[in-house]
Amino acid sequence: MSAARVVVGVGARRGVTAAEVLALVVDSLASAGLAPCAVTALATVDTKAAEPGVAGAAARLGVPLLAYPAGVLAAVPVPHPSAAPLAAAGTPSVAEAAALTAAGGGPGAGAAELVVGKRKSARGARATCAVARRAPRARD
């Protein structure tokens, strides 16, 4: 059996540190019994891709940072939409929508599932993250 492979979606406020993002990611993975080596990519909204804390967390994990336009993320149904990212980034979800999109479940695709729903960082909630994986395929 192969190890679980997941994508982590990250939302962040300006000025978030890589350490804060990384701590949230590691804690979220641990809550699902996953190790950081299971992460294949971090994903976010395109306007946060240059945020040093987000890019730095991806670099520390040794994974690519994938970025999506707000319009793409806004079209992804999520269980925990919020007014805060809608006002700041133009989409009601960054972390969950980016994780689902990167894992193969973009608008209408339905090919991904959340492993960990949106979680906030402990230090003033400057970051959010969610973990998703490609949904298992039914066998013929």
GROMACS .gro file of N, CA and C in nm:
model
  420
    1MET      N    1   0.085  -0.119   0.000
    1MET     CA    2   0.000   0.000   0.000
    1MET      C    3   0.089   0.124   0.000
    2SER      N    4   0.057   0.221  -0.084
    2SER     CA    5   0.138   0.341  -0.092
    2SER      C    6   0.099   0.440   0.017
    3ALA      N    7   0.192   0.528   0.052
    3ALA     CA    8   0.167   0.629   0.153
    3ALA      C    9   0.065   0.731   0.101
    4ALA      N   10  -0.012   0.786   0.194
    4ALA     CA   11  -0.109   0.888   0.158
    4ALA      C   12  -0.037   1.009   0.100
    5ARG      N   13  -0.092   1.068  -0.005
    5ARG     CA   14  -0.036   1.188  -0.066
    5ARG      C   15  -0.144   1.295  -0.058
    6VAL      N   16  -0.109   1.411  -0.006
    6VAL     CA   17  -0.207   1.517   0.015
    6VAL      C   18  -0.154   1.652  -0.033
    7VAL      N   19  -0.247   1.745  -0.049
    7VAL     CA   20  -0.216   1.883  -0.081
    7VAL      C   21  -0.270   1.968   0.034
    8VAL      N   22  -0.196   2.071   0.072
    8VAL     CA   23  -0.238   2.161   0.179
    8VAL      C   24  -0.271   2.296   0.119
    9GLY      N   25  -0.393   2.341   0.140
    9GLY     CA   26  -0.434   2.475   0.101
    9GLY      C   27  -0.403   2.571   0.215
   10VAL      N   28  -0.353   2.689   0.182
   10VAL     CA   29  -0.313   2.787   0.284
   10VAL      C   30  -0.372   2.923   0.252
   11GLY      N   31  -0.435   2.980   0.353
   11GLY     CA   32  -0.478   3.119   0.346
   11GLY      C   33  -0.395   3.196   0.448
   12ALA      N   34  -0.367   3.323   0.422
   12ALA     CA   35  -0.281   3.397   0.514
   12ALA      C   36  -0.307   3.546   0.509
   13ARG      N   37  -0.286   3.608   0.622
   13ARG     CA   38  -0.286   3.754   0.629
   13ARG      C   39  -0.146   3.803   0.598
   14ARG      N   40  -0.139   3.926   0.551
   14ARG     CA   41  -0.009   3.987   0.522
   14ARG      C   42   0.080   3.982   0.647
   15GLY      N   43   0.205   3.947   0.625
   15GLY     CA   44   0.301   3.946   0.734
   15GLY      C   45   0.311   3.816   0.811
   16VAL      N   46   0.232   3.716   0.774
   16VAL     CA   47   0.242   3.587   0.843
   16VAL      C   48   0.382   3.530   0.822
   17THR      N   49   0.433   3.463   0.923
   17THR     CA   50   0.567   3.406   0.911
   17THR      C   51   0.560   3.263   0.858
   18ALA      N   52   0.669   3.219   0.799
   18ALA     CA   53   0.678   3.081   0.752
   18ALA      C   54   0.666   2.986   0.871
   19ALA      N   55   0.722   3.023   0.985
   19ALA     CA   56   0.715   2.937   1.103
   19ALA      C   57   0.570   2.917   1.148
   20GLU      N   58   0.489   3.022   1.143
   20GLU     CA   59   0.348   3.010   1.182
   20GLU      C   60   0.272   2.921   1.084
   21VAL      N   61   0.295   2.941   0.955
   21VAL     CA   62   0.228   2.858   0.854
   21VAL      C   63   0.272   2.713   0.870
   22LEU      N   64   0.400   2.692   0.883
   22LEU     CA   65   0.453   2.556   0.895
   22LEU      C   66   0.401   2.485   1.020
   23ALA      N   67   0.394   2.554   1.132
   23ALA     CA   68   0.342   2.495   1.255
   23ALA      C   69   0.196   2.453   1.236
   24LEU      N   70   0.118   2.537   1.172
   24LEU     CA   71  -0.023   2.505   1.146
   24LEU      C   72  -0.035   2.384   1.054
   25VAL      N   73   0.046   2.381   0.950
   25VAL     CA   74   0.043   2.270   0.855
   25VAL      C   75   0.080   2.139   0.925
   26VAL      N   76   0.188   2.139   1.000
   26VAL     CA   77   0.235   2.018   1.069
   26VAL      C   78   0.130   1.970   1.169
   27ASP      N   79   0.070   2.063   1.244
   27ASP     CA   80  -0.033   2.027   1.342
   27ASP      C   81  -0.156   1.970   1.272
   28SER      N   82  -0.196   2.031   1.161
   28SER     CA   83  -0.313   1.983   1.086
   28SER      C   84  -0.289   1.844   1.029
   29LEU      N   85  -0.169   1.823   0.975
   29LEU     CA   86  -0.135   1.690   0.923
   29LEU      C   87  -0.137   1.587   1.035
   30ALA      N   88  -0.078   1.620   1.149
   30ALA     CA   89  -0.074   1.527   1.262
   30ALA      C   90  -0.214   1.489   1.308
   31SER      N   91  -0.308   1.583   1.302
   31SER     CA   92  -0.445   1.554   1.346
   31SER      C   93  -0.511   1.447   1.258
   32ALA      N   94  -0.457   1.429   1.137
   32ALA     CA   95  -0.509   1.327   1.045
   32ALA      C   96  -0.416   1.206   1.036
   33GLY      N   97  -0.315   1.203   1.123
   33GLY     CA   98  -0.222   1.092   1.123
   33GLY      C   99  -0.127   1.093   1.005
   34LEU      N  100  -0.098   1.213   0.953
   34LEU     CA  101  -0.011   1.227   0.837
   34LEU      C  102   0.119   1.298   0.875
   35ALA      N  103   0.225   1.265   0.805
   35ALA     CA  104   0.354   1.329   0.825
   35ALA      C  105   0.376   1.434   0.716
   36PRO      N  106   0.463   1.532   0.741
   36PRO     CA  107   0.492   1.633   0.640
   36PRO      C  108   0.538   1.575   0.506
   37CYS      N  109   0.599   1.458   0.508
   37CYS     CA  110   0.645   1.398   0.382
   37CYS      C  111   0.529   1.355   0.292
   38ALA      N  112   0.406   1.354   0.344
   38ALA     CA  113   0.289   1.320   0.262
   38ALA      C  114   0.245   1.436   0.172
   39VAL      N  115   0.294   1.556   0.200
   39VAL     CA  116   0.251   1.676   0.127
   39VAL      C  117   0.321   1.681  -0.010
   40THR      N  118   0.240   1.697  -0.115
   40THR     CA  119   0.295   1.708  -0.250
   40THR      C  120   0.300   1.852  -0.298
   41ALA      N  121   0.221   1.941  -0.236
   41ALA     CA  122   0.220   2.082  -0.275
   41ALA      C  123   0.145   2.163  -0.171
   42LEU      N  124   0.176   2.292  -0.164
   42LEU     CA  125   0.094   2.389  -0.094
   42LEU      C  126   0.019   2.466  -0.203
   43ALA      N  127  -0.101   2.510  -0.171
   43ALA     CA  128  -0.182   2.583  -0.269
   43ALA      C  129  -0.247   2.702  -0.201
   44THR      N  130  -0.264   2.810  -0.277
   44THR     CA  131  -0.324   2.932  -0.223
   44THR      C  132  -0.385   3.014  -0.335
   45VAL      N  133  -0.441   3.127  -0.298
   45VAL     CA  134  -0.493   3.221  -0.397
   45VAL      C  135  -0.375   3.299  -0.457
   46ASP      N  136  -0.384   3.335  -0.582
   46ASP     CA  137  -0.269   3.396  -0.650
   46ASP      C  138  -0.218   3.524  -0.584
   47THR      N  139  -0.305   3.598  -0.518
   47THR     CA  140  -0.261   3.723  -0.453
   47THR      C  141  -0.180   3.699  -0.327
   48LYS      N  142  -0.175   3.576  -0.277
   48LYS     CA  143  -0.096   3.543  -0.158
   48LYS      C  144   0.028   3.461  -0.191
   49ALA      N  145   0.047   3.426  -0.315
   49ALA     CA  146   0.159   3.340  -0.354
   49ALA      C  147   0.294   3.404  -0.327
   50ALA      N  148   0.301   3.536  -0.332
   50ALA     CA  149   0.428   3.605  -0.308
   50ALA      C  150   0.448   3.639  -0.160
   51GLU      N  151   0.351   3.606  -0.077
   51GLU     CA  152   0.364   3.633   0.066
   51GLU      C  153   0.480   3.549   0.120
   52PRO      N  154   0.583   3.613   0.178
   52PRO     CA  155   0.702   3.539   0.221
   52PRO      C  156   0.674   3.421   0.315
   53GLY      N  157   0.576   3.435   0.404
   53GLY     CA  158   0.546   3.326   0.496
   53GLY      C  159   0.489   3.204   0.426
   54VAL      N  160   0.407   3.226   0.325
   54VAL     CA  161   0.347   3.115   0.251
   54VAL      C  162   0.452   3.050   0.161
   55ALA      N  163   0.523   3.132   0.085
   55ALA     CA  164   0.629   3.079  -0.002
   55ALA      C  165   0.738   3.012   0.080
   56GLY      N  166   0.771   3.069   0.194
   56GLY     CA  167   0.874   3.012   0.280
   56GLY      C  168   0.834   2.877   0.337
   57ALA      N  169   0.707   2.862   0.372
   57ALA     CA  170   0.659   2.733   0.424
   57ALA      C  171   0.669   2.625   0.316
   58ALA      N  172   0.631   2.659   0.194
   58ALA     CA  173   0.643   2.563   0.083
   58ALA      C  174   0.789   2.524   0.063
   59ALA      N  175   0.878   2.623   0.067
   59ALA     CA  176   1.020   2.595   0.049
   59ALA      C  177   1.074   2.505   0.160
   60ARG      N  178   1.033   2.531   0.284
   60ARG     CA  179   1.080   2.448   0.396
   60ARG      C  180   1.028   2.305   0.385
   61LEU      N  181   0.908   2.289   0.329
   61LEU     CA  182   0.854   2.154   0.309
   61LEU      C  183   0.913   2.088   0.184
   62GLY      N  184   0.977   2.169   0.099
   62GLY     CA  185   1.035   2.117  -0.024
   62GLY      C  186   0.933   2.080  -0.129
   63VAL      N  187   0.821   2.155  -0.131
   63VAL     CA  188   0.714   2.128  -0.227
   63VAL      C  189   0.681   2.254  -0.307
   64PRO      N  190   0.621   2.238  -0.424
   64PRO     CA  191   0.582   2.355  -0.502
   64PRO      C  192   0.468   2.431  -0.436
   65LEU      N  193   0.460   2.560  -0.466
   65LEU     CA  194   0.349   2.644  -0.424
   65LEU      C  195   0.262   2.669  -0.546
   66LEU      N  196   0.140   2.621  -0.543
   66LEU     CA  197   0.046   2.638  -0.653
   66LEU      C  198  -0.047   2.754  -0.622
   67ALA      N  199  -0.075   2.839  -0.721
   67ALA     CA  200  -0.159   2.956  -0.698
   67ALA      C  201  -0.274   2.958  -0.798
   68TYR      N  202  -0.392   2.994  -0.750
   68TYR     CA  203  -0.513   2.996  -0.832
   68TYR      C  204  -0.582   3.132  -0.821
   69PRO      N  205  -0.641   3.179  -0.930
   69PRO     CA  206  -0.717   3.305  -0.925
   69PRO      C  207  -0.837   3.293  -0.830
   70ALA      N  208  -0.874   3.403  -0.769
   70ALA     CA  209  -0.988   3.404  -0.676
   70ALA      C  210  -1.114   3.351  -0.742
   71GLY      N  211  -1.135   3.383  -0.868
   71GLY     CA  212  -1.255   3.337  -0.938
   71GLY      C  213  -1.264   3.185  -0.947
   72VAL      N  214  -1.150   3.120  -0.965
   72VAL     CA  215  -1.147   2.974  -0.969
   72VAL      C  216  -1.183   2.918  -0.831
   73LEU      N  217  -1.122   2.973  -0.727
   73LEU     CA  218  -1.149   2.924  -0.591
   73LEU      C  219  -1.292   2.953  -0.547
   74ALA      N  220  -1.346   3.066  -0.588
   74ALA     CA  221  -1.482   3.103  -0.549
   74ALA      C  222  -1.586   3.005  -0.605
   75ALA      N  223  -1.553   2.936  -0.712
   75ALA     CA  224  -1.646   2.842  -0.774
   75ALA      C  225  -1.644   2.703  -0.709
   76VAL      N  226  -1.554   2.681  -0.613
   76VAL     CA  227  -1.542   2.550  -0.549
   76VAL      C  228  -1.630   2.547  -0.424
   77PRO      N  229  -1.724   2.453  -0.418
   77PRO     CA  230  -1.806   2.442  -0.296
   77PRO      C  231  -1.722   2.392  -0.178
   78VAL      N  232  -1.733   2.459  -0.065
   78VAL     CA  233  -1.657   2.423   0.054
   78VAL      C  234  -1.750   2.420   0.176
   79PRO      N  235  -1.713   2.344   0.279
   79PRO     CA  236  -1.798   2.337   0.397
   79PRO      C  237  -1.790   2.457   0.490
   80HIS      N  238  -1.683   2.536   0.481
   80HIS     CA  239  -1.664   2.647   0.575
   80HIS      C  240  -1.633   2.780   0.505
   81PRO      N  241  -1.725   2.831   0.422
   81PRO     CA  242  -1.699   2.961   0.359
   81PRO      C  243  -1.698   3.071   0.466
   82SER      N  244  -1.632   3.182   0.433
   82SER     CA  245  -1.620   3.290   0.530
   82SER      C  246  -1.619   3.426   0.461
   83ALA      N  247  -1.671   3.524   0.530
   83ALA     CA  248  -1.671   3.660   0.476
   83ALA      C  249  -1.532   3.722   0.476
   84ALA      N  250  -1.444   3.678   0.567
   84ALA     CA  251  -1.310   3.739   0.577
   84ALA      C  252  -1.229   3.720   0.449
   85PRO      N  253  -1.213   3.598   0.396
   85PRO     CA  254  -1.137   3.586   0.271
   85PRO      C  255  -1.212   3.645   0.152
   86LEU      N  256  -1.344   3.647   0.159
   86LEU     CA  257  -1.420   3.709   0.050
   86LEU      C  258  -1.386   3.857   0.041
   87ALA      N  259  -1.379   3.924   0.155
   87ALA     CA  260  -1.345   4.067   0.158
   87ALA      C  261  -1.198   4.090   0.121
   88ALA      N  262  -1.110   4.003   0.168
   88ALA     CA  263  -0.967   4.025   0.148
   88ALA      C  264  -0.915   3.975   0.014
   89ALA      N  265  -0.970   3.862  -0.034
   89ALA     CA  266  -0.913   3.799  -0.153
   89ALA      C  267  -1.011   3.777  -0.267
   90GLY      N  268  -1.139   3.804  -0.243
   90GLY     CA  269  -1.238   3.788  -0.350
   90GLY      C  270  -1.294   3.648  -0.365
   91THR      N  271  -1.275   3.564  -0.263
   91THR     CA  272  -1.330   3.428  -0.264
   91THR      C  273  -1.370   3.392  -0.121
   92PRO      N  274  -1.482   3.322  -0.103
   92PRO     CA  275  -1.524   3.286   0.032
   92PRO      C  276  -1.440   3.177   0.097
   93SER      N  277  -1.346   3.122   0.023
   93SER     CA  278  -1.256   3.022   0.079
   93SER      C  279  -1.124   3.027   0.006
   94VAL      N  280  -1.016   3.025   0.082
   94VAL     CA  281  -0.883   3.011   0.023
   94VAL      C  282  -0.829   2.873   0.057
   95ALA      N  283  -0.815   2.842   0.186
   95ALA     CA  284  -0.751   2.717   0.226
   95ALA      C  285  -0.823   2.594   0.171
   96GLU      N  286  -0.953   2.581   0.200
   96GLU     CA  287  -1.025   2.462   0.156
   96GLU      C  288  -1.037   2.456   0.003
   97ALA      N  289  -1.072   2.568  -0.059
   97ALA     CA  290  -1.089   2.569  -0.204
   97ALA      C  291  -0.958   2.543  -0.277
   98ALA      N  292  -0.848   2.600  -0.227
   98ALA     CA  293  -0.718   2.578  -0.291
   98ALA      C  294  -0.674   2.433  -0.275
   99ALA      N  295  -0.695   2.376  -0.156
   99ALA     CA  296  -0.659   2.236  -0.135
   99ALA      C  297  -0.738   2.144  -0.227
  100LEU      N  298  -0.868   2.166  -0.235
  100LEU     CA  299  -0.951   2.081  -0.321
  100LEU      C  300  -0.915   2.098  -0.468
  101THR      N  301  -0.891   2.220  -0.511
  101THR     CA  302  -0.855   2.244  -0.650
  101THR      C  303  -0.723   2.177  -0.684
  102ALA      N  304  -0.624   2.194  -0.600
  102ALA     CA  305  -0.492   2.136  -0.627
  102ALA      C  306  -0.494   1.984  -0.623
  103ALA      N  307  -0.584   1.928  -0.544
  103ALA     CA  308  -0.592   1.782  -0.534
  103ALA      C  309  -0.676   1.721  -0.646
  104GLY      N  310  -0.727   1.806  -0.735
  104GLY     CA  311  -0.800   1.754  -0.849
  104GLY      C  312  -0.950   1.773  -0.843
  105GLY      N  313  -0.995   1.851  -0.748
  105GLY     CA  314  -1.139   1.870  -0.733
  105GLY      C  315  -1.183   2.012  -0.756
  106GLY      N  316  -1.138   2.070  -0.866
  106GLY     CA  317  -1.178   2.207  -0.900
  106GLY      C  318  -1.327   2.217  -0.925
  107PRO      N  319  -1.374   2.331  -0.970
  107PRO     CA  320  -1.517   2.352  -0.990
  107PRO      C  321  -1.580   2.241  -1.072
  108GLY      N  322  -1.676   2.173  -1.010
  108GLY     CA  323  -1.752   2.070  -1.080
  108GLY      C  324  -1.679   1.938  -1.096
  109ALA      N  325  -1.553   1.929  -1.055
  109ALA     CA  326  -1.476   1.805  -1.079
  109ALA      C  327  -1.513   1.695  -0.981
  110GLY      N  328  -1.527   1.731  -0.854
  110GLY     CA  329  -1.564   1.632  -0.754
  110GLY      C  330  -1.463   1.520  -0.736
  111ALA      N  331  -1.339   1.542  -0.775
  111ALA     CA  332  -1.238   1.436  -0.770
  111ALA      C  333  -1.148   1.445  -0.648
  112ALA      N  334  -1.180   1.532  -0.553
  112ALA     CA  335  -1.097   1.548  -0.434
  112ALA      C  336  -1.186   1.555  -0.311
  113GLU      N  337  -1.125   1.524  -0.197
  113GLU     CA  338  -1.200   1.530  -0.071
  113GLU      C  339  -1.111   1.591   0.037
  114LEU      N  340  -1.176   1.660   0.130
  114LEU     CA  341  -1.101   1.718   0.241
  114LEU      C  342  -1.067   1.609   0.342
  115VAL      N  343  -0.944   1.608   0.385
  115VAL     CA  344  -0.898   1.519   0.491
  115VAL      C  345  -0.906   1.594   0.624
  116VAL      N  346  -0.871   1.723   0.618
  116VAL     CA  347  -0.880   1.812   0.734
  116VAL      C  348  -0.944   1.941   0.684
  117GLY      N  349  -1.056   1.979   0.745
  117GLY     CA  350  -1.121   2.105   0.709
  117GLY      C  351  -1.042   2.224   0.759
  118LYS      N  352  -1.089   2.341   0.728
  118LYS     CA  353  -1.017   2.465   0.761
  118LYS      C  354  -0.984   2.474   0.909
  119ARG      N  355  -0.858   2.502   0.935
  119ARG     CA  356  -0.809   2.523   1.071
  119ARG      C  357  -0.735   2.656   1.074
  120LYS      N  358  -0.740   2.723   1.189
  120LYS     CA  359  -0.671   2.851   1.206
  120LYS      C  360  -0.547   2.833   1.293
  121SER      N  361  -0.447   2.917   1.265
  121SER     CA  362  -0.327   2.914   1.347
  121SER      C  363  -0.358   2.968   1.486
  122ALA      N  364  -0.279   2.929   1.581
  122ALA     CA  365  -0.303   2.968   1.720
  122ALA      C  366  -0.264   3.112   1.749
  123ARG      N  367  -0.162   3.162   1.680
  123ARG     CA  368  -0.112   3.296   1.710
  123ARG      C  369  -0.189   3.402   1.634
  124GLY      N  370  -0.299   3.447   1.687
  124GLY     CA  371  -0.373   3.555   1.625
  124GLY      C  372  -0.438   3.519   1.493
  125ALA      N  373  -0.445   3.393   1.462
  125ALA     CA  374  -0.512   3.344   1.341
  125ALA      C  375  -0.468   3.419   1.215
  126ARG      N  376  -0.338   3.426   1.193
  126ARG     CA  377  -0.286   3.491   1.073
  126ARG      C  378  -0.281   3.396   0.954
  127ALA      N  379  -0.307   3.267   0.980
  127ALA     CA  380  -0.304   3.169   0.872
  127ALA      C  381  -0.417   3.068   0.891
  128THR      N  382  -0.461   3.013   0.780
  128THR     CA  383  -0.556   2.902   0.781
  128THR      C  384  -0.499   2.795   0.688
  129CYS      N  385  -0.540   2.673   0.714
  129CYS     CA  386  -0.502   2.567   0.620
  129CYS      C  387  -0.607   2.459   0.619
  130ALA      N  388  -0.605   2.381   0.513
  130ALA     CA  389  -0.693   2.265   0.497
  130ALA      C  390  -0.614   2.162   0.418
  131VAL      N  391  -0.645   2.036   0.438
  131VAL     CA  392  -0.574   1.927   0.373
  131VAL      C  393  -0.671   1.848   0.286
  132ALA      N  394  -0.632   1.822   0.162
  132ALA     CA  395  -0.718   1.746   0.071
  132ALA      C  396  -0.637   1.640  -0.002
  133ARG      N  397  -0.708   1.541  -0.052
  133ARG     CA  398  -0.646   1.437  -0.134
  133ARG      C  399  -0.740   1.404  -0.248
  134ARG      N  400  -0.684   1.342  -0.349
  134ARG     CA  401  -0.764   1.295  -0.460
  134ARG      C  402  -0.859   1.189  -0.406
  135ALA      N  403  -0.985   1.197  -0.444
  135ALA     CA  404  -1.084   1.099  -0.397
  135ALA      C  405  -1.053   0.964  -0.459
  136PRO      N  406  -1.070   0.858  -0.379
  136PRO     CA  407  -1.046   0.723  -0.434
  136PRO      C  408  -1.140   0.695  -0.550
  137ARG      N  409  -1.088   0.629  -0.650
  137ARG     CA  410  -1.171   0.592  -0.765
  137ARG      C  411  -1.240   0.460  -0.737
  138ALA      N  412  -1.360   0.450  -0.787
  138ALA     CA  413  -1.432   0.323  -0.775
  138ALA      C  414  -1.370   0.222  -0.872
  139ARG      N  415  -1.355   0.102  -0.829
  139ARG     CA  416  -1.298  -0.002  -0.914
  139ARG      C  417  -1.407  -0.060  -1.001
  140ASP      N  418  -1.370  -0.092  -1.125
  140ASP     CA  419  -1.467  -0.154  -1.217
  140ASP      C  420  -1.491  -0.298  -1.184
   0.00000   0.00000   0.00000
